[in-house]
Amino acid sequence: MSVDLVAADIGGTHARFALATVEGGRVVALGEPVTLRAAEYASLQTAWEAFGAGLDRPLPRAVAIAVASPIGGEVIRLTNNPWVIRPALIPERLGVDRFVLLNDFGAVGHAVAQAPADQFEHICGPDAPLPDAGVITICGPGTGLGVAQVLRTASGYHVLETEGGHVDYAPLDAIEDALLTRLRARFTRVSAERVCAGPSIGAWYETLAAIEGRAVAELDDKALWAAALEGRDSLALAALDRFCLALGAVAGDLALAQGAKAVVIAGGLGFRLKDKLPLSGFAERFAAKGRFQQLMASLPVKLITHPQPGLFGAAAAFAQAHG
C-alpha cells in the first residue's frame, strides 16, 4: 500500500518541502520542491502552513523532517536557525498522525541507500556500482563537514549518523602545516571541518598569500569560491586545489576508520565540485595511506547528484520506518 507524506529539509537558511509517495519501503515519487527562507517565518508550523496554502489539496497526515541539528531530547534547537522544534508537539502542531524526525546528514545517508545508480557520478577508484553489502562512507562538505555511513546487509540497510567531521585534522606537508598554525591560533583545536568545509577557503587563501608575501584584499567565502570555480583568481584557484587535496586525505581517513567498501561525496559544496574533483589531486591523496594504498585504490568513490538528497532521504527514512 502506498502512503503520501510531506518531506521537509530544514536548514539554517532555507526550509524545503515536497510531497512524496512511498511504497514497500521505497520512495516511488517526489514532487517539485518548494523552498522558503527560514528567516521569513516564525516557526516550522508557520512555514508548514505557508507550504500547505500553496497546494490545491489538503496536506497529507504524515511527515518526514530532516533538520540541521543533532536529534535527541525534548527540545531541538537548530544550529543556525532560531526555530525550536519539540518532537512531542509535532502531531498536534502539524496535524499529522505519523512522523519521522532525523538529522539532515542522516537523510543524505538514506538518499545514498535508495537513489538509483544513474544519480551518482564516478570520482575515482574502480568505476563499479556501490556494493550491495558492507559499509559506504558518506562525506559531505558544505557549511560544515557532514559524515555518515550506510551499512548494507542481506536484510536491508542501516544509516549511522556520526560527527566524523570533528575528528582532528592531520597535515601532510609544509603548506598544510602553515594552514594548521594559522587555524590553531584562531580555534586552538583544528578539526577536519575547519579545513574541508566551505568557510575554510578563506584560511587556505590567506595561508597561500602569506607564503608568497602577498597582500590580498579581504573577500568573503562566497566571493572566493566563485573566483576559484570560475578560474578568475590564480591564488583562489590554488586554494581550491589545496582544498581538494585535503578533502581526499580526510575522505580516505574516514573510509579507513569505518571499514568502507565505497565512499560517496555529498553536500552542497561537494556537488559544486563534481567537475573539479576527478581532475584534482583528490584521488592521489585519498589512496595515499602507506601500507593500505592498494586497498584504498580499490574503493569506488562517487558523488551523489540527486537534486534534493535531503528531501528524498527524509522520505526514504519514513519509508524504511513505516514499511
mmCIF file of C-alpha atoms in Angstrom:
data_model
loop_
_atom_site.group_PDB
_atom_site.id
_atom_site.type_symbol
_atom_site.label_atom_id
_atom_site.label_comp_id
_atom_site.label_asym_id
_atom_site.label_seq_id
_atom_site.Cartn_x
_atom_site.Cartn_y
_atom_site.Cartn_z
ATOM 1 C CA MET A 1 0.000 0.000 0.000
ATOM 2 C CA SER A 2 1.353 3.441 -0.897
ATOM 3 C CA VAL A 3 1.492 6.335 1.589
ATOM 4 C CA ASP A 4 1.531 10.046 0.763
ATOM 5 C CA LEU A 5 3.556 12.328 3.007
ATOM 6 C CA VAL A 6 5.362 15.638 3.194
ATOM 7 C CA ALA A 7 9.161 15.554 3.122
ATOM 8 C CA ALA A 8 10.853 18.522 4.807
ATOM 9 C CA ASP A 9 14.519 19.534 4.854
ATOM 10 C CA ILE A 10 15.119 22.299 7.409
ATOM 11 C CA GLY A 11 18.476 24.062 7.328
ATOM 12 C CA GLY A 12 19.908 27.271 8.680
ATOM 13 C CA THR A 13 18.895 29.385 5.695
ATOM 14 C CA HIS A 14 16.162 27.500 3.863
ATOM 15 C CA ALA A 15 13.212 25.240 4.653
ATOM 16 C CA ARG A 16 12.356 22.929 1.766
ATOM 17 C CA PHE A 17 9.129 20.973 1.430
ATOM 18 C CA ALA A 18 7.835 18.483 -1.135
ATOM 19 C CA LEU A 19 5.057 15.946 -1.419
ATOM 20 C CA ALA A 20 6.268 12.355 -1.627
ATOM 21 C CA THR A 21 4.840 8.869 -2.037
ATOM 22 C CA VAL A 22 6.382 5.746 -0.517
ATOM 23 C CA GLU A 23 5.514 2.105 -1.018
ATOM 24 C CA GLY A 24 7.143 -1.144 0.014
ATOM 25 C CA GLY A 25 9.883 0.599 1.985
ATOM 26 C CA ARG A 26 10.968 2.731 -1.005
ATOM 27 C CA VAL A 27 10.335 6.234 -2.333
ATOM 28 C CA VAL A 28 8.273 5.933 -5.512
ATOM 29 C CA ALA A 29 7.608 9.642 -6.145
ATOM 30 C CA LEU A 30 8.964 13.009 -5.017
ATOM 31 C CA GLY A 31 7.156 16.168 -6.062
ATOM 32 C CA GLU A 32 8.531 19.548 -7.048
ATOM 33 C CA PRO A 33 10.213 21.146 -4.011
ATOM 34 C CA VAL A 34 9.114 24.453 -2.512
ATOM 35 C CA THR A 35 11.908 26.481 -0.911
ATOM 36 C CA LEU A 36 11.148 29.046 1.792
ATOM 37 C CA ARG A 37 13.573 31.390 3.539
ATOM 38 C CA ALA A 38 13.593 30.329 7.186
ATOM 39 C CA ALA A 39 14.202 33.907 8.379
ATOM 40 C CA GLU A 40 10.822 34.939 6.943
ATOM 41 C CA TYR A 41 8.864 32.516 9.151
ATOM 42 C CA ALA A 42 8.414 32.396 12.901
ATOM 43 C CA SER A 43 8.449 28.624 13.231
ATOM 44 C CA LEU A 44 8.286 25.277 11.495
ATOM 45 C CA GLN A 45 4.492 25.376 11.929
ATOM 46 C CA THR A 46 4.037 28.703 10.113
ATOM 47 C CA ALA A 47 6.345 27.592 7.283
ATOM 48 C CA TRP A 48 4.365 24.341 7.066
ATOM 49 C CA GLU A 49 1.140 26.336 6.805
ATOM 50 C CA ALA A 50 2.624 28.525 4.050
ATOM 51 C CA PHE A 51 3.627 25.418 2.097
ATOM 52 C CA GLY A 52 0.144 23.957 2.527
ATOM 53 C CA ALA A 53 -1.520 27.190 1.400
ATOM 54 C CA GLY A 54 0.147 26.861 -1.972
ATOM 55 C CA LEU A 55 -1.274 23.409 -2.666
ATOM 56 C CA ASP A 56 -4.567 22.539 -4.294
ATOM 57 C CA ARG A 57 -5.166 19.670 -1.890
ATOM 58 C CA PRO A 58 -5.070 19.063 1.873
ATOM 59 C CA LEU A 59 -1.676 18.242 3.322
ATOM 60 C CA PRO A 60 -1.043 14.517 3.957
ATOM 61 C CA ARG A 61 -1.224 13.401 7.570
ATOM 62 C CA ALA A 62 2.336 12.089 7.561
ATOM 63 C CA VAL A 63 5.672 13.920 7.507
ATOM 64 C CA ALA A 64 9.406 13.186 7.446
ATOM 65 C CA ILE A 65 11.553 16.058 8.716
ATOM 66 C CA ALA A 66 15.328 16.326 8.308
ATOM 67 C CA VAL A 67 16.888 19.086 10.418
ATOM 68 C CA ALA A 68 20.385 20.555 10.539
ATOM 69 C CA SER A 69 20.859 19.702 14.188
ATOM 70 C CA PRO A 70 21.603 16.734 16.427
ATOM 71 C CA ILE A 71 18.438 14.780 17.224
ATOM 72 C CA GLY A 72 17.541 13.930 20.789
ATOM 73 C CA GLY A 73 15.838 15.261 23.909
ATOM 74 C CA GLU A 74 12.571 17.109 24.396
ATOM 75 C CA VAL A 75 13.688 20.256 22.548
ATOM 76 C CA ILE A 76 15.655 20.541 19.304
ATOM 77 C CA ARG A 77 17.404 23.840 18.658
ATOM 78 C CA LEU A 78 18.695 24.170 15.124
ATOM 79 C CA THR A 79 22.364 25.064 14.794
ATOM 80 C CA ASN A 80 21.968 28.098 12.509
ATOM 81 C CA ASN A 81 18.240 28.765 12.683
ATOM 82 C CA PRO A 82 16.273 30.229 15.634
ATOM 83 C CA TRP A 83 13.393 27.772 15.267
ATOM 84 C CA VAL A 84 12.759 25.413 18.161
ATOM 85 C CA ILE A 85 11.187 22.010 17.497
ATOM 86 C CA ARG A 86 9.521 19.965 20.221
ATOM 87 C CA PRO A 87 9.053 16.452 18.811
ATOM 88 C CA ALA A 88 6.178 15.618 21.156
ATOM 89 C CA LEU A 89 4.156 18.513 19.710
ATOM 90 C CA ILE A 90 4.684 17.703 16.020
ATOM 91 C CA PRO A 91 1.428 15.697 15.587
ATOM 92 C CA GLU A 92 -0.664 18.459 17.161
ATOM 93 C CA ARG A 93 1.089 21.446 15.544
ATOM 94 C CA LEU A 94 1.335 19.979 12.033
ATOM 95 C CA GLY A 95 -1.850 17.932 12.077
ATOM 96 C CA VAL A 96 -0.179 14.608 11.320
ATOM 97 C CA ASP A 97 -0.652 11.065 12.569
ATOM 98 C CA ARG A 98 2.821 9.724 11.762
ATOM 99 C CA PHE A 99 6.194 11.422 11.562
ATOM 100 C CA VAL A 100 9.901 10.709 11.301
ATOM 101 C CA LEU A 101 12.494 13.198 12.577
ATOM 102 C CA LEU A 102 16.155 12.799 11.683
ATOM 103 C CA ASN A 103 19.407 14.669 11.259
ATOM 104 C CA ASP A 104 19.949 16.223 7.828
ATOM 105 C CA PHE A 105 23.000 14.102 7.105
ATOM 106 C CA GLY A 106 21.157 11.017 8.234
ATOM 107 C CA ALA A 107 18.699 11.909 5.457
ATOM 108 C CA VAL A 108 21.595 12.064 2.994
ATOM 109 C CA GLY A 109 22.536 8.555 4.132
ATOM 110 C CA HIS A 110 19.049 7.299 3.279
ATOM 111 C CA ALA A 111 19.299 9.050 -0.105
ATOM 112 C CA VAL A 112 22.572 7.254 -0.830
ATOM 113 C CA ALA A 113 20.978 3.951 0.154
ATOM 114 C CA GLN A 114 17.918 4.358 -2.077
ATOM 115 C CA ALA A 115 18.910 6.607 -5.011
ATOM 116 C CA PRO A 116 19.219 4.844 -8.395
ATOM 117 C CA ALA A 117 22.649 4.250 -9.903
ATOM 118 C CA ASP A 118 22.225 6.990 -12.509
ATOM 119 C CA GLN A 119 22.211 9.602 -9.733
ATOM 120 C CA PHE A 120 25.856 9.043 -8.865
ATOM 121 C CA GLU A 121 28.933 10.269 -10.729
ATOM 122 C CA HIS A 122 32.274 8.473 -10.648
ATOM 123 C CA ILE A 123 35.143 10.357 -8.989
ATOM 124 C CA CYS A 124 37.979 7.841 -8.673
ATOM 125 C CA GLY A 125 38.806 4.192 -7.985
ATOM 126 C CA PRO A 126 37.082 1.382 -9.903
ATOM 127 C CA ASP A 127 34.075 2.567 -11.893
ATOM 128 C CA ALA A 128 31.823 -0.011 -10.233
ATOM 129 C CA PRO A 129 28.349 0.197 -8.636
ATOM 130 C CA LEU A 130 28.027 0.830 -4.926
ATOM 131 C CA PRO A 131 28.295 -2.505 -3.090
ATOM 132 C CA ASP A 132 25.212 -4.493 -2.062
ATOM 133 C CA ALA A 133 26.829 -5.409 1.276
ATOM 134 C CA GLY A 134 29.175 -3.622 3.631
ATOM 135 C CA VAL A 135 29.787 -0.036 4.697
ATOM 136 C CA ILE A 136 29.509 3.021 2.452
ATOM 137 C CA THR A 137 31.176 6.099 3.931
ATOM 138 C CA ILE A 138 29.480 9.428 3.183
ATOM 139 C CA CYS A 139 31.429 12.669 3.413
ATOM 140 C CA GLY A 140 29.660 15.965 2.701
ATOM 141 C CA PRO A 141 31.447 19.311 2.539
ATOM 142 C CA GLY A 142 29.120 22.275 2.823
ATOM 143 C CA THR A 143 28.802 24.890 5.551
ATOM 144 C CA GLY A 144 30.225 22.141 7.753
ATOM 145 C CA LEU A 145 31.577 18.674 7.049
ATOM 146 C CA GLY A 146 28.850 16.053 7.380
ATOM 147 C CA VAL A 147 29.826 12.429 7.872
ATOM 148 C CA ALA A 148 27.626 9.320 7.975
ATOM 149 C CA GLN A 149 27.752 5.695 6.975
ATOM 150 C CA VAL A 150 25.349 3.253 5.388
ATOM 151 C CA LEU A 151 25.595 -0.412 6.328
ATOM 152 C CA ARG A 152 24.030 -2.659 3.688
ATOM 153 C CA THR A 153 23.163 -6.235 4.588
ATOM 154 C CA ALA A 154 21.152 -9.040 3.034
ATOM 155 C CA SER A 155 18.136 -7.916 5.063
ATOM 156 C CA GLY A 156 18.261 -4.216 4.199
ATOM 157 C CA TYR A 157 20.288 -1.184 5.212
ATOM 158 C CA HIS A 158 21.048 0.915 8.287
ATOM 159 C CA VAL A 159 22.094 4.578 8.374
ATOM 160 C CA LEU A 160 24.520 5.595 11.119
ATOM 161 C CA GLU A 161 24.823 9.325 11.757
ATOM 162 C CA THR A 162 28.214 10.440 13.066
ATOM 163 C CA GLU A 163 30.137 13.576 13.997
ATOM 164 C CA GLY A 164 33.143 12.403 11.991
ATOM 165 C CA GLY A 165 33.722 15.877 10.582
ATOM 166 C CA HIS A 166 35.024 16.908 14.007
ATOM 167 C CA VAL A 167 37.958 14.472 14.185
ATOM 168 C CA ASP A 168 41.409 16.054 14.441
ATOM 169 C CA TYR A 169 42.973 17.232 11.185
ATOM 170 C CA ALA A 170 46.361 15.749 10.211
ATOM 171 C CA PRO A 171 48.527 17.935 7.904
ATOM 172 C CA LEU A 172 50.652 16.144 5.315
ATOM 173 C CA ASP A 173 53.076 18.779 4.003
ATOM 174 C CA ALA A 174 54.606 22.178 4.770
ATOM 175 C CA ILE A 175 51.717 24.157 3.296
ATOM 176 C CA GLU A 176 49.220 22.268 5.415
ATOM 177 C CA ASP A 177 51.486 22.800 8.436
ATOM 178 C CA ALA A 178 51.244 26.546 7.770
ATOM 179 C CA LEU A 179 47.460 26.322 7.474
ATOM 180 C CA LEU A 180 47.255 24.377 10.726
ATOM 181 C CA THR A 181 49.348 27.025 12.517
ATOM 182 C CA ARG A 182 47.041 29.768 11.259
ATOM 183 C CA LEU A 183 43.878 27.890 12.261
ATOM 184 C CA ARG A 184 45.250 26.809 15.632
ATOM 185 C CA ALA A 185 45.801 30.450 16.588
ATOM 186 C CA ARG A 186 42.113 31.053 15.880
ATOM 187 C CA PHE A 187 40.453 27.873 17.165
ATOM 188 C CA THR A 188 43.046 26.102 19.410
ATOM 189 C CA ARG A 189 41.815 22.690 18.257
ATOM 190 C CA VAL A 190 41.648 22.178 14.493
ATOM 191 C CA SER A 191 39.167 19.607 13.219
ATOM 192 C CA ALA A 192 38.753 18.254 9.707
ATOM 193 C CA GLU A 193 35.713 20.520 9.330
ATOM 194 C CA ARG A 194 37.912 23.606 9.763
ATOM 195 C CA VAL A 195 39.912 22.515 6.695
ATOM 196 C CA CYS A 196 37.379 20.742 4.446
ATOM 197 C CA ALA A 197 34.198 22.827 4.619
ATOM 198 C CA GLY A 198 33.087 25.917 2.740
ATOM 199 C CA PRO A 199 34.349 28.549 5.208
ATOM 200 C CA SER A 200 37.890 27.111 5.057
ATOM 201 C CA ILE A 201 38.541 28.611 1.613
ATOM 202 C CA GLY A 202 39.419 31.916 3.298
ATOM 203 C CA ALA A 203 42.048 30.281 5.514
ATOM 204 C CA TRP A 204 43.558 28.476 2.523
ATOM 205 C CA TYR A 205 43.643 31.742 0.578
ATOM 206 C CA GLU A 206 45.264 33.682 3.429
ATOM 207 C CA THR A 207 47.828 30.935 4.059
ATOM 208 C CA LEU A 208 48.942 30.812 0.421
ATOM 209 C CA ALA A 209 49.086 34.616 0.261
ATOM 210 C CA ALA A 210 51.303 34.692 3.375
ATOM 211 C CA ILE A 211 53.667 32.104 1.858
ATOM 212 C CA GLU A 212 54.084 34.331 -1.210
ATOM 213 C CA GLY A 213 54.287 37.536 0.858
ATOM 214 C CA ARG A 214 51.213 38.928 -0.893
ATOM 215 C CA ALA A 215 48.831 41.492 0.487
ATOM 216 C CA VAL A 216 45.367 40.409 -0.591
ATOM 217 C CA ALA A 217 42.002 42.093 -0.368
ATOM 218 C CA GLU A 218 39.535 40.646 2.116
ATOM 219 C CA LEU A 219 36.947 38.564 0.293
ATOM 220 C CA ASP A 220 34.082 36.612 1.804
ATOM 221 C CA ASP A 221 33.792 32.859 1.310
ATOM 222 C CA LYS A 222 31.147 33.164 -1.398
ATOM 223 C CA ALA A 223 33.316 35.517 -3.476
ATOM 224 C CA LEU A 224 36.397 33.327 -3.027
ATOM 225 C CA TRP A 225 34.573 30.177 -4.124
ATOM 226 C CA ALA A 226 33.187 31.983 -7.165
ATOM 227 C CA ALA A 227 36.645 33.257 -8.114
ATOM 228 C CA ALA A 228 38.143 29.788 -7.656
ATOM 229 C CA LEU A 229 35.465 27.861 -9.534
ATOM 230 C CA GLU A 230 35.497 30.347 -12.390
ATOM 231 C CA GLY A 231 39.310 30.464 -12.514
ATOM 232 C CA ARG A 232 39.391 34.272 -12.204
ATOM 233 C CA ASP A 233 41.996 34.435 -9.431
ATOM 234 C CA SER A 234 45.132 32.266 -9.538
ATOM 235 C CA LEU A 235 45.546 32.334 -5.751
ATOM 236 C CA ALA A 236 41.899 31.345 -5.197
ATOM 237 C CA LEU A 237 42.385 28.559 -7.741
ATOM 238 C CA ALA A 238 45.449 27.364 -5.805
ATOM 239 C CA ALA A 239 43.351 27.415 -2.624
ATOM 240 C CA LEU A 240 40.753 25.254 -4.386
ATOM 241 C CA ASP A 241 43.452 22.779 -5.405
ATOM 242 C CA ARG A 242 44.668 22.539 -1.815
ATOM 243 C CA PHE A 243 41.085 22.087 -0.591
ATOM 244 C CA CYS A 244 40.609 19.107 -2.933
ATOM 245 C CA LEU A 245 43.864 17.535 -1.720
ATOM 246 C CA ALA A 246 42.827 17.860 1.917
ATOM 247 C CA LEU A 247 39.314 16.559 1.224
ATOM 248 C CA GLY A 248 40.804 13.484 -0.450
ATOM 249 C CA ALA A 249 43.006 12.796 2.567
ATOM 250 C CA VAL A 250 40.144 13.236 5.053
ATOM 251 C CA ALA A 251 37.728 11.106 2.994
ATOM 252 C CA GLY A 252 40.361 8.360 2.886
ATOM 253 C CA ASP A 253 40.877 8.536 6.646
ATOM 254 C CA LEU A 254 37.138 8.239 7.224
ATOM 255 C CA ALA A 255 36.890 5.246 4.886
ATOM 256 C CA LEU A 256 39.726 3.511 6.742
ATOM 257 C CA ALA A 257 38.158 4.226 10.130
ATOM 258 C CA GLN A 258 34.738 2.966 9.048
ATOM 259 C CA GLY A 259 35.925 -0.093 7.110
ATOM 260 C CA ALA A 260 34.242 1.203 3.960
ATOM 261 C CA LYS A 261 33.733 -0.724 0.731
ATOM 262 C CA ALA A 262 32.930 2.528 -1.107
ATOM 263 C CA VAL A 263 32.745 6.282 -0.496
ATOM 264 C CA VAL A 264 30.140 8.843 -1.571
ATOM 265 C CA ILE A 265 30.792 12.582 -1.603
ATOM 266 C CA ALA A 266 27.693 14.660 -0.855
ATOM 267 C CA GLY A 267 26.881 18.150 0.403
ATOM 268 C CA GLY A 268 26.140 21.387 -1.430
ATOM 269 C CA LEU A 269 29.804 22.200 -1.926
ATOM 270 C CA GLY A 270 30.539 18.611 -2.917
ATOM 271 C CA PHE A 271 28.027 18.945 -5.748
ATOM 272 C CA ARG A 272 29.638 22.183 -6.940
ATOM 273 C CA LEU A 273 32.998 20.382 -7.094
ATOM 274 C CA LYS A 274 31.752 17.426 -9.161
ATOM 275 C CA ASP A 275 33.680 18.523 -12.259
ATOM 276 C CA LYS A 276 36.785 19.564 -10.283
ATOM 277 C CA LEU A 277 37.379 16.561 -8.016
ATOM 278 C CA PRO A 278 38.120 13.978 -10.753
ATOM 279 C CA LEU A 279 40.804 16.274 -12.224
ATOM 280 C CA SER A 280 42.332 17.319 -8.902
ATOM 281 C CA GLY A 281 44.722 15.605 -6.512
ATOM 282 C CA PHE A 282 41.775 14.157 -4.576
ATOM 283 C CA ALA A 283 42.307 10.581 -5.795
ATOM 284 C CA GLU A 284 46.042 10.578 -5.055
ATOM 285 C CA ARG A 285 45.563 11.827 -1.509
ATOM 286 C CA PHE A 286 42.591 9.500 -0.932
ATOM 287 C CA ALA A 287 44.731 6.451 -1.704
ATOM 288 C CA ALA A 288 47.979 7.658 -0.076
ATOM 289 C CA LYS A 289 47.637 5.602 3.106
ATOM 290 C CA GLY A 290 51.017 3.862 3.238
ATOM 291 C CA ARG A 291 50.650 0.092 3.565
ATOM 292 C CA PHE A 292 46.941 0.392 2.723
ATOM 293 C CA GLN A 293 47.400 2.232 -0.572
ATOM 294 C CA GLN A 294 46.372 -0.767 -2.659
ATOM 295 C CA LEU A 295 43.243 -1.262 -0.556
ATOM 296 C CA MET A 296 42.308 2.411 -0.842
ATOM 297 C CA ALA A 297 42.817 2.439 -4.599
ATOM 298 C CA SER A 298 40.351 -0.466 -4.856
ATOM 299 C CA LEU A 299 37.457 1.540 -3.357
ATOM 300 C CA PRO A 300 34.974 3.229 -5.710
ATOM 301 C CA VAL A 301 34.429 6.891 -4.867
ATOM 302 C CA LYS A 302 31.280 8.528 -6.208
ATOM 303 C CA LEU A 303 29.364 11.786 -5.876
ATOM 304 C CA ILE A 304 25.592 11.838 -5.416
ATOM 305 C CA THR A 305 23.918 14.108 -7.969
ATOM 306 C CA HIS A 306 20.291 13.841 -6.816
ATOM 307 C CA PRO A 307 18.966 17.437 -6.887
ATOM 308 C CA GLN A 308 17.272 17.147 -3.466
ATOM 309 C CA PRO A 309 19.026 14.455 -1.415
ATOM 310 C CA GLY A 310 17.691 15.885 1.865
ATOM 311 C CA LEU A 311 14.051 15.670 0.790
ATOM 312 C CA PHE A 312 14.479 12.339 -0.970
ATOM 313 C CA GLY A 313 16.373 10.944 2.015
ATOM 314 C CA ALA A 314 13.778 12.159 4.523
ATOM 315 C CA ALA A 315 11.062 10.390 2.532
ATOM 316 C CA ALA A 316 13.267 7.283 2.312
ATOM 317 C CA ALA A 317 13.702 7.314 6.099
ATOM 318 C CA PHE A 318 9.914 7.399 6.505
ATOM 319 C CA ALA A 319 9.563 4.550 4.014
ATOM 320 C CA GLN A 320 12.046 2.440 5.941
ATOM 321 C CA ALA A 321 10.498 3.235 9.335
ATOM 322 C CA HIS A 322 6.921 2.587 8.253
ATOM 323 C CA GLY A 323 7.488 -0.180 5.744
#
